[in-house]
CSV table of C-alpha atoms and ligand atoms in Angstrom, one decimal:
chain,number,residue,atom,x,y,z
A,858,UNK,CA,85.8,99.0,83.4
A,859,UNK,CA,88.2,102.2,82.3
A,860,UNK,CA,92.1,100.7,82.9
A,861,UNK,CA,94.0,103.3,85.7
A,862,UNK,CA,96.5,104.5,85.0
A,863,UNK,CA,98.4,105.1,88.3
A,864,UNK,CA,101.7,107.3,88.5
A,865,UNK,CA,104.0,106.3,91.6
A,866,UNK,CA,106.5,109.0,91.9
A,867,UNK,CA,108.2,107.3,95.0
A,868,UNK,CA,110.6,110.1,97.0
A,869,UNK,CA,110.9,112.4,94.3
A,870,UNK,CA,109.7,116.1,93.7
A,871,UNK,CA,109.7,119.3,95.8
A,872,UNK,CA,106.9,122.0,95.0
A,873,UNK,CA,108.1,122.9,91.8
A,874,UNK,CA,108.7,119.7,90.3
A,875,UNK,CA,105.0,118.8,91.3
A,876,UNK,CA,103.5,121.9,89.3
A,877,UNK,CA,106.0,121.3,86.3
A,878,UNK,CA,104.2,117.5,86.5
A,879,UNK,CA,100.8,118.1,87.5
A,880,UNK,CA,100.0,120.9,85.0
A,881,UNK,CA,100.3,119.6,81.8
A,882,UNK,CA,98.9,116.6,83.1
A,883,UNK,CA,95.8,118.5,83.8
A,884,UNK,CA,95.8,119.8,80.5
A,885,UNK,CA,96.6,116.7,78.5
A,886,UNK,CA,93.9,114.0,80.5
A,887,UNK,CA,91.2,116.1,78.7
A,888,UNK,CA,89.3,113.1,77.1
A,889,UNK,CA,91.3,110.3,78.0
A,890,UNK,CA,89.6,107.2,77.5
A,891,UNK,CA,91.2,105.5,81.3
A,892,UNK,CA,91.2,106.9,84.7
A,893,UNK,CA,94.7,108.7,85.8
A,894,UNK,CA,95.8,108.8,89.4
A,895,UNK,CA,99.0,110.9,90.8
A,896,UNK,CA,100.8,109.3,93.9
A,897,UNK,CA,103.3,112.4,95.0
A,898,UNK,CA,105.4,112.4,98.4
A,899,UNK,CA,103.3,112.9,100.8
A,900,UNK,CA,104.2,116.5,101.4
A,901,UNK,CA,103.3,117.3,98.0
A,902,UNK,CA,99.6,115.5,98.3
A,903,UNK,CA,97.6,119.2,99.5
A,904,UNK,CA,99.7,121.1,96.0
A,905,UNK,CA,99.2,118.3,94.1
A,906,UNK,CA,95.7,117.6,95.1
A,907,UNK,CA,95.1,121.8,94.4
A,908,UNK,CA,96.5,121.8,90.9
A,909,UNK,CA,94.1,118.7,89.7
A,910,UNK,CA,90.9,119.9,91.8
A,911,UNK,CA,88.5,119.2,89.2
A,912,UNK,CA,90.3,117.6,85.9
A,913,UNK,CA,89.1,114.0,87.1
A,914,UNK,CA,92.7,113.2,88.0
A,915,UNK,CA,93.0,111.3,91.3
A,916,UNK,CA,95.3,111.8,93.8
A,917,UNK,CA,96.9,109.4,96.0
A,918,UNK,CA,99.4,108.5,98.8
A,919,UNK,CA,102.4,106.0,98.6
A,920,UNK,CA,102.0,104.5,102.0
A,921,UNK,CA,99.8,105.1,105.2
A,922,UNK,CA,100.0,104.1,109.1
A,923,UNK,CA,97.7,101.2,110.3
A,924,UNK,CA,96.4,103.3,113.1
A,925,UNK,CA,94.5,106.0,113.1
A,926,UNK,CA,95.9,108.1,115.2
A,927,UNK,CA,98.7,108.2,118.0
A,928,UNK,CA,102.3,108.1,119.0
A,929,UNK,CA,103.8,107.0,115.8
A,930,UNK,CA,106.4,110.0,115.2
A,931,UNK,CA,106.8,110.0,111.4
A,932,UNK,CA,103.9,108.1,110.2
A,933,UNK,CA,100.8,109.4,108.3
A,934,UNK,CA,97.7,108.1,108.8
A,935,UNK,CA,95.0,107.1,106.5
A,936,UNK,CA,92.8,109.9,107.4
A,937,UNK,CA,95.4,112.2,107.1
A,938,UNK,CA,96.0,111.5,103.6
A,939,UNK,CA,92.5,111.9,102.9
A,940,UNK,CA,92.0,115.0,104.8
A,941,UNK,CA,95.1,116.6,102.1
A,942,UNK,CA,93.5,115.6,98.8
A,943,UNK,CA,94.1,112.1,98.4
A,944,UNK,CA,91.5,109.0,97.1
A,945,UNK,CA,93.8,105.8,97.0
A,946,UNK,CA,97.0,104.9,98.7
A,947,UNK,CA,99.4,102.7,97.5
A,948,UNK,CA,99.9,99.5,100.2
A,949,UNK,CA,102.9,96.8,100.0
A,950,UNK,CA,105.1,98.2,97.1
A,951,UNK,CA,108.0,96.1,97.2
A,952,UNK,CA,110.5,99.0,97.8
A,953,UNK,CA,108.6,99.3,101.3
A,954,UNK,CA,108.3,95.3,101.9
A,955,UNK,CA,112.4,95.5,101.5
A,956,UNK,CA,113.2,98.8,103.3
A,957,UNK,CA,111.2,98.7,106.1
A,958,UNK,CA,110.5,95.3,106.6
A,959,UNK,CA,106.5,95.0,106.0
A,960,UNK,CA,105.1,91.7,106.3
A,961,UNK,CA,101.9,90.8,104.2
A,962,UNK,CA,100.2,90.7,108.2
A,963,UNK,CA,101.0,94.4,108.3
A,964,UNK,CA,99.8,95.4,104.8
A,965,UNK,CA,96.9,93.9,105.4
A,966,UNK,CA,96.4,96.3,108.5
A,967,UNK,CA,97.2,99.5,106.3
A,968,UNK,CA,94.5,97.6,104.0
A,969,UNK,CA,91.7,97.8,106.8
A,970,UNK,CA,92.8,101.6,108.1
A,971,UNK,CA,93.0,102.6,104.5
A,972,UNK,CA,89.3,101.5,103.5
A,973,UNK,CA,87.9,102.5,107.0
A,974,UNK,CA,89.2,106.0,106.1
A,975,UNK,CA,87.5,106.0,103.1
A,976,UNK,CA,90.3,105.4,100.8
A,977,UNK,CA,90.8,103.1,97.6
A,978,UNK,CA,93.9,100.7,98.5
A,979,UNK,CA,96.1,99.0,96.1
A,980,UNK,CA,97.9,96.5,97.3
A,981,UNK,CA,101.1,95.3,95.5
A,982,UNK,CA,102.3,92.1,95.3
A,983,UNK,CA,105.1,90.7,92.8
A,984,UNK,CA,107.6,87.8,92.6
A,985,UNK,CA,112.0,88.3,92.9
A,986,UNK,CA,114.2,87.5,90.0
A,987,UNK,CA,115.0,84.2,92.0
A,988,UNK,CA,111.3,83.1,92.8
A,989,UNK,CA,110.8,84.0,88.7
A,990,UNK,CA,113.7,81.8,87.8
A,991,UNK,CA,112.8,78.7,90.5
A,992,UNK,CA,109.4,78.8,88.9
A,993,UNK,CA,107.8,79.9,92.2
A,994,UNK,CA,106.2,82.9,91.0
A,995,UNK,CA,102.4,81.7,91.4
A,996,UNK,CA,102.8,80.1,95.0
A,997,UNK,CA,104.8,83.4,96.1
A,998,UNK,CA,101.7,86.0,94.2
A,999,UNK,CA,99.2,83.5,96.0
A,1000,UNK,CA,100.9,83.8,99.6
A,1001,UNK,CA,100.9,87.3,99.0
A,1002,UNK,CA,97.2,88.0,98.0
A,1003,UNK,CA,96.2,85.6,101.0
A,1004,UNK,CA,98.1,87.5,103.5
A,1005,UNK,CA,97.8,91.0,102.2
A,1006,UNK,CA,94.0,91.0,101.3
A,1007,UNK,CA,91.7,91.4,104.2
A,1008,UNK,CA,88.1,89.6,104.1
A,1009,UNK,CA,85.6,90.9,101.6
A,1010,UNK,CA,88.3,93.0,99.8
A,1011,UNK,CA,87.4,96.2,97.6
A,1012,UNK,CA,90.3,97.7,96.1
A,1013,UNK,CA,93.2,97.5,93.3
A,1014,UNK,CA,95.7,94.9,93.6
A,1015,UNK,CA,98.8,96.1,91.4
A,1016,UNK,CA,101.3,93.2,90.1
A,1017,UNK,CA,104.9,94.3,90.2
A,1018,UNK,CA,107.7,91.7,89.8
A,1019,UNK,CA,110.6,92.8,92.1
A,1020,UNK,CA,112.8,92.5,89.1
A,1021,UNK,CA,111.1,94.4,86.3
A,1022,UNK,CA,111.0,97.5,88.8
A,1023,UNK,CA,113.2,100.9,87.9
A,1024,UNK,CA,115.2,98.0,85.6
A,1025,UNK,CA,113.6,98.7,82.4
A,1026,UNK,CA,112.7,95.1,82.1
A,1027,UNK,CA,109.2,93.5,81.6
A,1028,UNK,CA,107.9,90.2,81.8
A,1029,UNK,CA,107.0,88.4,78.6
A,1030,UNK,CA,103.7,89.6,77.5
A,1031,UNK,CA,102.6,85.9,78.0
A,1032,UNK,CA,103.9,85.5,81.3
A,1033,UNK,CA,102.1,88.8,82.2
A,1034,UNK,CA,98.8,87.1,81.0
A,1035,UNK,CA,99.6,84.1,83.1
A,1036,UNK,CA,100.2,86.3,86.2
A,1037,UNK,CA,96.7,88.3,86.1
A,1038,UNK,CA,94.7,85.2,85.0
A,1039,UNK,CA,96.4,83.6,88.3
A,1040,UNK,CA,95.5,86.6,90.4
A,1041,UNK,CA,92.2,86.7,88.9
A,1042,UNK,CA,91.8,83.0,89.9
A,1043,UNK,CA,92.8,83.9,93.1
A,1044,UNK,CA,90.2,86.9,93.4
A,1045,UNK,CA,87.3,85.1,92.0
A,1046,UNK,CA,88.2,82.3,94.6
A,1047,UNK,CA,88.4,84.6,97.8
A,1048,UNK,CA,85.6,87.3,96.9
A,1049,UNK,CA,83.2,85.4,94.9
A,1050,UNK,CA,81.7,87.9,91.8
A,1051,UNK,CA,82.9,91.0,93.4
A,1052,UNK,CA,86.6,89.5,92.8
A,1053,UNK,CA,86.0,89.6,89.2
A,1054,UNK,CA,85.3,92.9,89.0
A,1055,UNK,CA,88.5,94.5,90.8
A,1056,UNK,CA,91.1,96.2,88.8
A,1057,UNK,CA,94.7,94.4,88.4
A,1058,UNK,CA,97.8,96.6,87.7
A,1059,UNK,CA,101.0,95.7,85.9
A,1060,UNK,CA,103.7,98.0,87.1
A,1061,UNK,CA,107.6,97.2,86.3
A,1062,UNK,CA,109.3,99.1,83.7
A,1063,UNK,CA,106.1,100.7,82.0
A,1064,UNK,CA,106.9,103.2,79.3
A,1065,UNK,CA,104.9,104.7,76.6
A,1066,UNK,CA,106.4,102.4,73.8
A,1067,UNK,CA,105.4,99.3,76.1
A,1068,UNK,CA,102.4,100.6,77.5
A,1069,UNK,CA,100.2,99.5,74.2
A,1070,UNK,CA,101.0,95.8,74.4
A,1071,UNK,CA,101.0,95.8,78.4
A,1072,UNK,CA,97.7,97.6,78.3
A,1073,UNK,CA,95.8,95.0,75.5
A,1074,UNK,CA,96.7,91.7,77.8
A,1075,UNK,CA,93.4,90.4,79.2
A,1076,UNK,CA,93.1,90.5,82.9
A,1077,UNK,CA,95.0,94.2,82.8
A,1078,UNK,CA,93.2,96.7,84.4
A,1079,UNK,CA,95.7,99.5,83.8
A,1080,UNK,CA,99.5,100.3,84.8
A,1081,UNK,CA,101.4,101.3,87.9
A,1082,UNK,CA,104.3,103.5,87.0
A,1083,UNK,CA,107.1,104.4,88.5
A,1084,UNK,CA,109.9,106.2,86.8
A,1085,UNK,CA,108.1,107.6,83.2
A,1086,UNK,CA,105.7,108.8,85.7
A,1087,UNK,CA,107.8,111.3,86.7
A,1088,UNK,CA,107.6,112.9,83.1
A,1089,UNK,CA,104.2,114.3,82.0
A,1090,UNK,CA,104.6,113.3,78.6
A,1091,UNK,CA,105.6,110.0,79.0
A,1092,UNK,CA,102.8,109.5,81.7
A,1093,UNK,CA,100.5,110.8,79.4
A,1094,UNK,CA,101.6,108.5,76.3
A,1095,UNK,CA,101.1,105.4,78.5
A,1096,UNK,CA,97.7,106.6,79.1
A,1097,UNK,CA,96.9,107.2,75.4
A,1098,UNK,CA,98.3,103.7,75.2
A,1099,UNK,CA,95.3,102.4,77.7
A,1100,UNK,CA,92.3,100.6,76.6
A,1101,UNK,CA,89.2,102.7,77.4
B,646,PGA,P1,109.1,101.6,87.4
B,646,PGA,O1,108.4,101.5,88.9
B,646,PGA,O2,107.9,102.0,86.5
B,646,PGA,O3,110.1,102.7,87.6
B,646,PGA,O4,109.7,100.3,87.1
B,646,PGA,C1,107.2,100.9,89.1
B,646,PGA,C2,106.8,100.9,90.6
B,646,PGA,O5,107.7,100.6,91.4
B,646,PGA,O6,105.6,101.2,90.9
């Protein structure tokens, strides 16, 4: 399978940020050997979505409501995001887990509201600094998965430790090896065949002169980037870095 290569831009960009982004990305994906996806603020999914109709670039939201629909003043639903452009949403990142308190039970709801709305989920998971260090990592990853995945799960699951995010640090590449052959363990265990075939993200510090070596590790199925993805170039020379 084609590695994705999927750009979190977390709460940055206002309109013309997005076409300063989104442009040349448009131009530079042209024969691309890995799929790109854009995850803008929300209000910038309809622009976003409008620049990259039909360049093969997805689009995507950072977050959606478990409901469908209701009193929830603030919150977007799933359907919403679909209904401005968008094909994925991001579920879980570890920024959201922190700041607003969301517990594996509740990402597994925005899991089911996501895929009922027709909508690709990736689900993040990742270890702290302190789990890393009290050699935790696997049993914190596996509680993760088993909370956060629903039954008969079809989506991306992205693998971000806590520590290598926005900190320009990575994970050896060994220890990023041992991490996705865990999690595809894990898969294959839950989901039978189908398991196998899902994509796992690293995200954590990705940048175009990492990307290469990130990208080549068995078990990678492509990148979740933050920061460099805020940078058309730099997106774009992680995704020349991808394995097609
Ligand atoms: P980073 O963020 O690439 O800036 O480390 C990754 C993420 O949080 O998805």
């Amino acid at each position: 399978m084609r590695q994705l290569i999927a750009g979190n831009w977390k709460m940055n960009g206002l309109t013309e940020q997005a076409a300063g982004i989104a442009g040349p990305l448009r131009h530079g994906a042209e024969g691309l050997g890995c799929d790109l996806l854009v995850c803008p603020p929300a209000t910038l999914i309809a622009r976003v979505a409008d620049i990259l109709a039909g360049s093969g670039i997805a689009v995507g939201g950072q977050d959606c409501h478990a409901k469908a629909s209701g009193a929830h003043t603030g919150d977007i639903s799933a359907a919403m995001l679909r209904d401005a452009g968008a094909s994925h949403v991001i579920l879980g990142h570890s920024e959201r887990r922190a700041d607003h308190g969301e517990s594996d039970a509740v990402v597994q709801a925005k899991t089911l509201a996501a895929i009922a709305a027709g909508l690709t989920p990736i689900v993040c998971v990742g270890e702290t600094e302190a789990d890393r260090v009290a050699g935790r990592q696997n049993a914190v990853v596996g509680a993760q998965l088993a909370g956060s995945l629903p039954d008969g799960f079809a989506g991306v699951v992205a693998y971000e430790p806590v520590w290598a995010i926005g900190t320009g640090r990575t994970p050896t590449e060994a220890d990023v090896a041992d991490m996705h052959a865990f999690i595809r363990g894990v898969l294959a265990a839950r989901l039978g065949p189908a398991g196998s075939g899902l994509r796992i993200l690293y995200g954590g510090s990705v940048k175009p002169s990492n990307a290469a070596a990130l990208m080549g590790l068995p078990d990678v199925g492509g990148a979740l980037v933050g920061g460099a993805s805020l940078n058309a170039e730099d997106f774009l020379g992680i995704a020349r870095a991808a394995r097609a």
